[in-house]
XYZ file of C-alpha atoms in Angstrom:
379
model
C 6.180 16.915 -16.772
C 5.364 16.910 -20.487
C 1.841 18.098 -19.608
C 3.259 21.096 -17.706
C 5.552 21.968 -20.612
C 2.559 21.848 -22.966
C 0.590 24.224 -20.723
C 3.554 26.563 -20.485
C 4.051 26.552 -24.252
C 0.338 27.239 -24.804
C 0.471 30.142 -22.346
C 3.404 31.796 -24.100
C 1.842 31.140 -27.515
C -1.354 32.874 -26.394
C 0.632 35.742 -24.863
C 2.567 36.196 -28.111
C -0.707 36.212 -30.069
C -2.197 38.889 -27.795
C 0.859 41.084 -28.193
C 1.147 40.498 -31.948
C -2.496 40.854 -32.941
C -3.682 43.893 -34.813
C -6.175 46.191 -33.133
C -8.186 49.103 -34.510
C -9.470 52.067 -32.537
C -13.220 52.567 -33.021
C -15.782 54.994 -31.634
C -19.259 53.780 -30.742
C -21.926 55.664 -28.772
C -19.374 58.446 -28.172
C -16.906 56.096 -26.472
C -13.674 54.595 -27.801
C -12.683 50.934 -27.742
C -10.639 48.467 -29.799
C -11.565 45.614 -32.139
C -9.485 42.801 -33.631
C -9.406 41.729 -37.282
C -12.396 39.443 -36.666
C -14.465 42.472 -35.682
C -14.655 41.408 -32.028
C -14.162 43.878 -29.207
C -10.901 43.188 -27.413
C -11.383 46.318 -25.297
C -14.973 47.472 -24.922
C -15.798 51.145 -25.701
C -15.201 52.963 -22.415
C -12.886 55.913 -23.068
C -13.872 59.505 -23.852
C -10.660 59.827 -25.894
C -7.997 57.348 -26.987
C -5.187 56.774 -29.475
C -4.187 53.873 -31.702
C -1.896 51.161 -30.357
C 1.841 51.417 -30.947
C 4.400 48.851 -29.739
C 1.788 47.202 -27.543
C 0.405 50.291 -25.783
C -2.124 53.062 -26.421
C -2.931 56.400 -24.823
C -6.395 56.577 -23.220
C -8.380 59.278 -21.407
C -10.350 58.782 -18.206
C -11.548 61.169 -15.472
C -10.149 64.129 -17.430
C -6.610 62.694 -17.444
C -4.508 60.618 -19.852
C -2.799 57.302 -19.156
C -1.398 54.316 -21.042
C -3.115 50.938 -21.505
C -1.905 47.554 -22.755
C -3.730 45.301 -25.232
C -5.900 43.840 -22.471
C -7.131 47.324 -21.541
C -5.184 47.331 -18.254
C -3.603 50.599 -17.145
C 0.196 50.445 -17.217
C 0.434 54.189 -16.580
C -2.477 55.418 -14.519
C -4.567 58.288 -15.959
C -2.824 61.164 -14.206
C -1.225 63.052 -17.095
C -2.318 66.103 -19.082
C -1.056 64.523 -22.328
C 0.260 61.118 -23.365
C 1.618 60.622 -26.871
C 2.419 57.431 -28.851
C 4.580 54.753 -27.254
C 7.639 53.962 -29.390
C 11.093 52.474 -28.882
C 10.401 51.730 -25.234
C 9.294 55.236 -24.238
C 6.331 57.593 -24.392
C 6.182 61.365 -23.977
C 3.962 62.500 -21.105
C 2.977 65.973 -19.925
C 2.407 66.582 -16.232
C 2.497 69.863 -14.324
C 3.549 71.712 -17.514
C 6.606 69.465 -17.853
C 7.295 66.930 -20.612
C 9.250 63.751 -19.911
C 10.093 60.470 -21.579
C 8.893 57.547 -19.452
C 8.904 53.794 -19.990
C 5.941 51.479 -19.430
C 6.853 51.300 -15.728
C 6.693 55.084 -15.402
C 10.455 55.499 -15.005
C 11.761 58.795 -16.388
C 14.583 58.931 -18.913
C 17.266 61.494 -18.114
C 18.178 63.451 -21.253
C 19.978 66.664 -22.276
C 16.726 68.072 -23.753
C 16.249 71.731 -22.809
C 13.848 72.841 -25.536
C 11.067 71.000 -27.369
C 10.605 67.248 -26.832
C 10.132 65.018 -29.889
C 8.702 61.489 -30.061
C 11.068 58.567 -30.395
C 10.706 56.679 -33.642
C 12.607 53.492 -34.354
C 15.165 54.237 -31.648
C 15.880 57.931 -32.229
C 14.332 61.304 -31.459
C 15.169 64.810 -32.619
C 17.205 66.984 -30.262
C 16.773 70.775 -30.568
C 19.206 73.397 -29.348
C 19.589 77.034 -30.428
C 17.527 76.494 -33.609
C 19.662 73.515 -34.663
C 18.645 69.849 -34.743
C 20.507 66.688 -33.739
C 19.600 63.145 -32.625
C 18.873 61.581 -29.243
C 19.090 57.862 -28.391
C 16.892 55.760 -26.126
C 19.726 55.660 -23.582
C 19.162 59.396 -23.107
C 22.486 60.267 -24.690
C 23.183 62.481 -27.687
C 23.790 60.546 -30.891
C 24.342 63.620 -33.048
C 24.983 67.103 -31.719
C 22.446 69.678 -33.010
C 24.176 70.904 -36.177
C 21.496 70.700 -38.867
C 18.904 73.369 -39.623
C 16.299 70.703 -40.400
C 16.069 66.925 -40.056
C 12.963 65.272 -41.474
C 11.415 62.076 -39.998
C 13.340 58.857 -40.618
C 11.967 56.560 -43.309
C 13.456 53.089 -43.683
C 16.386 54.111 -41.480
C 17.350 57.330 -43.263
C 16.348 60.985 -42.953
C 16.646 64.062 -45.132
C 18.784 66.736 -43.454
C 19.469 70.373 -44.376
C 22.333 72.735 -43.639
C 21.807 76.211 -44.991
C 20.348 75.909 -48.473
C 21.490 72.346 -49.128
C 20.038 68.927 -48.418
C 21.579 65.519 -47.887
C 20.681 62.357 -46.016
C 21.833 60.804 -42.734
C 21.379 57.448 -41.010
C 20.263 56.903 -37.412
C 23.840 57.163 -36.165
C 24.061 60.647 -37.644
C 26.459 59.488 -40.359
C 26.114 61.201 -43.725
C 24.616 58.782 -46.249
C 24.112 61.277 -49.098
C 26.318 64.358 -49.103
C 24.718 67.702 -48.272
C 24.902 69.296 -51.711
C 21.407 69.171 -53.222
C 18.821 71.941 -53.452
C 16.032 69.351 -53.015
C 15.970 65.678 -52.111
C 13.346 62.932 -51.801
C 12.797 60.249 -49.175
C 15.031 57.193 -48.954
C 14.068 54.070 -50.848
C 16.155 51.024 -51.737
C 15.415 51.605 -55.427
C 16.722 55.167 -55.465
C 16.408 58.712 -54.121
C 15.417 61.593 -56.357
C 17.261 64.885 -55.949
C 17.770 68.278 -57.547
C 21.130 69.972 -57.986
C 20.872 73.515 -59.263
C 18.147 73.305 -61.897
C 18.747 69.657 -62.767
C 16.709 66.725 -61.471
C 17.996 63.188 -61.227
C 18.114 59.978 -59.184
C 20.833 59.038 -56.705
C 21.627 55.335 -56.960
C 24.833 53.526 -55.922
C 26.328 56.884 -54.888
C 25.841 58.280 -58.393
C 23.587 61.186 -59.393
C 21.894 60.122 -62.615
C 20.396 63.181 -64.296
C 17.550 63.424 -66.788
C 17.180 66.436 -69.055
C 13.850 68.258 -69.070
C 12.369 66.883 -65.834
C 10.768 69.447 -63.502
C 9.486 67.040 -60.815
C 10.136 63.488 -59.601
C 8.069 61.577 -57.034
C 9.509 59.192 -54.428
C 10.239 55.579 -55.328
C 8.381 52.913 -53.351
C 9.314 49.370 -52.377
C 6.965 47.778 -54.893
C 8.492 48.912 -58.175
C 11.828 49.851 -59.693
C 10.053 52.698 -61.485
C 8.810 56.042 -60.215
C 6.888 58.781 -61.944
C 8.276 62.092 -63.170
C 7.028 65.152 -65.032
C 8.353 66.841 -68.159
C 6.596 69.571 -70.152
C 3.426 69.128 -68.062
C 3.186 65.413 -68.866
C 3.986 62.480 -66.603
C 5.846 59.275 -67.359
C 7.988 56.753 -65.471
C 11.754 56.560 -65.005
C 14.148 54.000 -63.508
C 16.925 54.713 -61.012
C 19.334 55.458 -63.845
C 17.138 58.444 -64.716
C 16.028 56.834 -67.989
C 12.490 57.147 -69.309
C 10.961 53.655 -69.314
C 7.466 54.984 -70.052
C 7.541 58.268 -71.950
C 5.662 61.220 -70.398
C 2.187 61.215 -71.910
C -0.197 61.364 -68.949
C -1.781 64.316 -67.164
C -1.532 62.608 -63.759
C -0.215 59.354 -62.323
C 0.366 57.448 -59.119
C 2.859 54.779 -58.087
C 3.156 51.246 -59.409
C 1.996 48.563 -57.017
C 1.281 44.934 -57.768
C 2.475 45.542 -61.336
C -0.003 48.310 -62.238
C -0.099 52.102 -61.878
C -3.067 54.513 -61.982
C -2.791 57.114 -64.775
C -5.068 59.881 -65.999
C -5.735 61.784 -69.196
C -8.570 64.251 -69.769
C -9.725 63.795 -66.129
C -10.334 60.062 -66.534
C -8.308 57.355 -64.778
C -7.244 53.821 -65.632
C -4.199 51.570 -65.207
C -1.040 50.689 -67.128
C 1.545 47.950 -66.646
C 5.307 48.514 -66.388
C 5.611 48.316 -70.180
C 3.292 51.310 -70.461
C 0.449 49.224 -71.892
C -3.104 50.176 -70.943
C -4.532 47.279 -68.928
C -7.641 48.929 -67.465
C -9.323 51.547 -69.646
C -9.338 55.189 -68.514
C -12.995 55.310 -67.487
C -12.960 56.340 -63.816
C -13.258 59.699 -62.081
C -10.303 58.814 -59.846
C -8.173 55.765 -59.022
C -5.741 54.663 -56.322
C -2.964 52.077 -56.315
C -3.540 48.329 -56.240
C -2.932 46.615 -52.926
C -1.175 43.294 -52.404
C -4.695 41.839 -52.151
C -5.178 42.501 -55.876
C -7.910 45.130 -55.529
C -7.802 48.885 -56.134
C -10.192 51.716 -55.188
C -11.797 53.529 -58.129
C -14.235 56.421 -58.139
C -17.491 56.569 -60.067
C -19.316 59.867 -59.732
C -18.844 60.775 -56.038
C -18.290 57.355 -54.463
C -15.618 54.650 -54.486
C -15.709 50.949 -55.269
C -13.036 48.307 -55.870
C -11.855 46.605 -59.048
C -9.608 43.612 -59.688
C -6.576 43.667 -61.997
C -8.798 42.868 -64.983
C -10.824 46.025 -64.340
C -13.928 44.174 -63.135
C -15.910 45.992 -60.428
C -15.795 43.527 -57.531
C -17.287 45.827 -54.874
C -19.794 48.451 -56.101
C -19.043 52.170 -55.739
C -20.821 53.125 -52.529
C -18.085 54.274 -50.158
C -15.801 57.131 -49.240
C -12.161 56.313 -48.460
C -9.115 57.914 -46.852
C -5.704 56.530 -46.013
C -6.181 57.155 -42.284
C -3.414 57.624 -39.750
C -2.297 61.055 -38.584
C 1.336 60.252 -37.788
C 4.216 61.697 -39.787
C 5.612 58.180 -39.757
C 2.573 56.729 -41.545
C 3.913 57.743 -44.914
C 3.104 54.464 -46.611
C -0.497 54.143 -45.501
C -2.606 53.126 -48.472
C -6.188 53.804 -49.442
C -7.858 50.490 -49.861
C -7.181 46.914 -48.831
C -4.479 45.748 -46.456
C -4.373 42.168 -45.219
C -7.857 41.493 -46.555
C -9.635 44.521 -45.070
C -10.320 48.068 -46.276
C -11.231 51.055 -44.104
C -14.234 52.808 -45.662
C -17.026 55.252 -44.862
C -20.621 54.449 -45.743
C -23.009 57.323 -45.279
C -21.915 58.892 -42.020
C -20.375 55.778 -40.498
C -16.946 54.154 -40.698
C -15.948 50.521 -40.715
C -14.013 47.800 -42.507
C -15.070 45.592 -45.392
C -13.640 42.316 -46.650
C -13.013 41.465 -50.296
C -16.628 40.397 -50.680
C -17.794 43.835 -49.591
C -19.096 42.531 -46.269
C -18.813 44.750 -43.196
C -16.394 43.366 -40.625
C -18.454 41.962 -37.762
C -21.545 43.295 -39.535
C -21.003 46.595 -37.770
C -20.373 50.275 -38.523
C -18.953 52.925 -36.175
C -18.876 56.672 -35.596
C -15.212 56.456 -36.481
C -12.626 53.769 -37.138
C -8.849 54.042 -37.436
C -6.451 51.710 -39.231
C -5.412 48.432 -37.660
C -1.992 48.622 -36.042
C 0.445 45.872 -35.109
C 1.131 45.605 -31.415
C 4.245 43.502 -31.062
C 6.354 44.922 -28.252
C 9.956 45.778 -29.160
């Protein structure tokens, strides 16, 4: 009996691994397939078109029609649709006979009050349009929030910017007002703070208080990795906290966010890095620079190509690549250029692939195209 339990446990462990592994969409010899983080093909290139995995499923194109596959490459929705979008929150939008519908992985349609444009579900909610107003729809097919807003932006970390008339606020996924609709501009939600503009004054909303800073004409969104964000005053950029106080006085021409304790900054078209005290840690010697990843490496540009440095400024991987963040989704806001979980998506010559922190190509292979790895745990 113990032997049978061991087999059963091993089976479920393997099943969990398959569902949880990260896969990347790659194109080779004009066909699309999927590799794992070891560079091995999990699904051999066989599709004329395909999308990245989301919640355990991906759209794929065969015989001039779209369907939905699982992480083994098996069809869960046969290729019989004109369009299939990204699976999320238990449903995917499909187009068939000029009609859009939400369907689950079994092909069952969700009955909804949608009469106009259909929007993808994301983290349990979708936009609901009616008479030029926007509300929220739940995965049970019922209206969460009647269409009353002129605009609702995509949810980030559970909250979305929403506009009525000329004024912006913020709502949660239940449609409850989180930040009152009274600002002329507002940034995306972050636990450290939300920048906003009231009249001609910029500030940061934190603990339900609008902390203003005199002289600021732009503030960028906070991120999860620092209690500071960057702001501009008199054409120079510095860093403020969520009380609206200057922690690093504005003295840079350009800047990007802090991550892993350092932020890229630029003066006179040259980039380097400072710490959260404003001290220069890596000299401003590069043509361009992106944020440090959790892996401790950052992309920097020399002449026309990119390489990677460590936090001491040492060039660990020579400048021989092109880089982009990758990911076309509106919900991929936090995609980074550079390393994530030990791999970086790069272009060498005319081919795409992934390199490790030694600069070695994943699986020793390059592709016509390669998209970011995506987690595939089913909800």
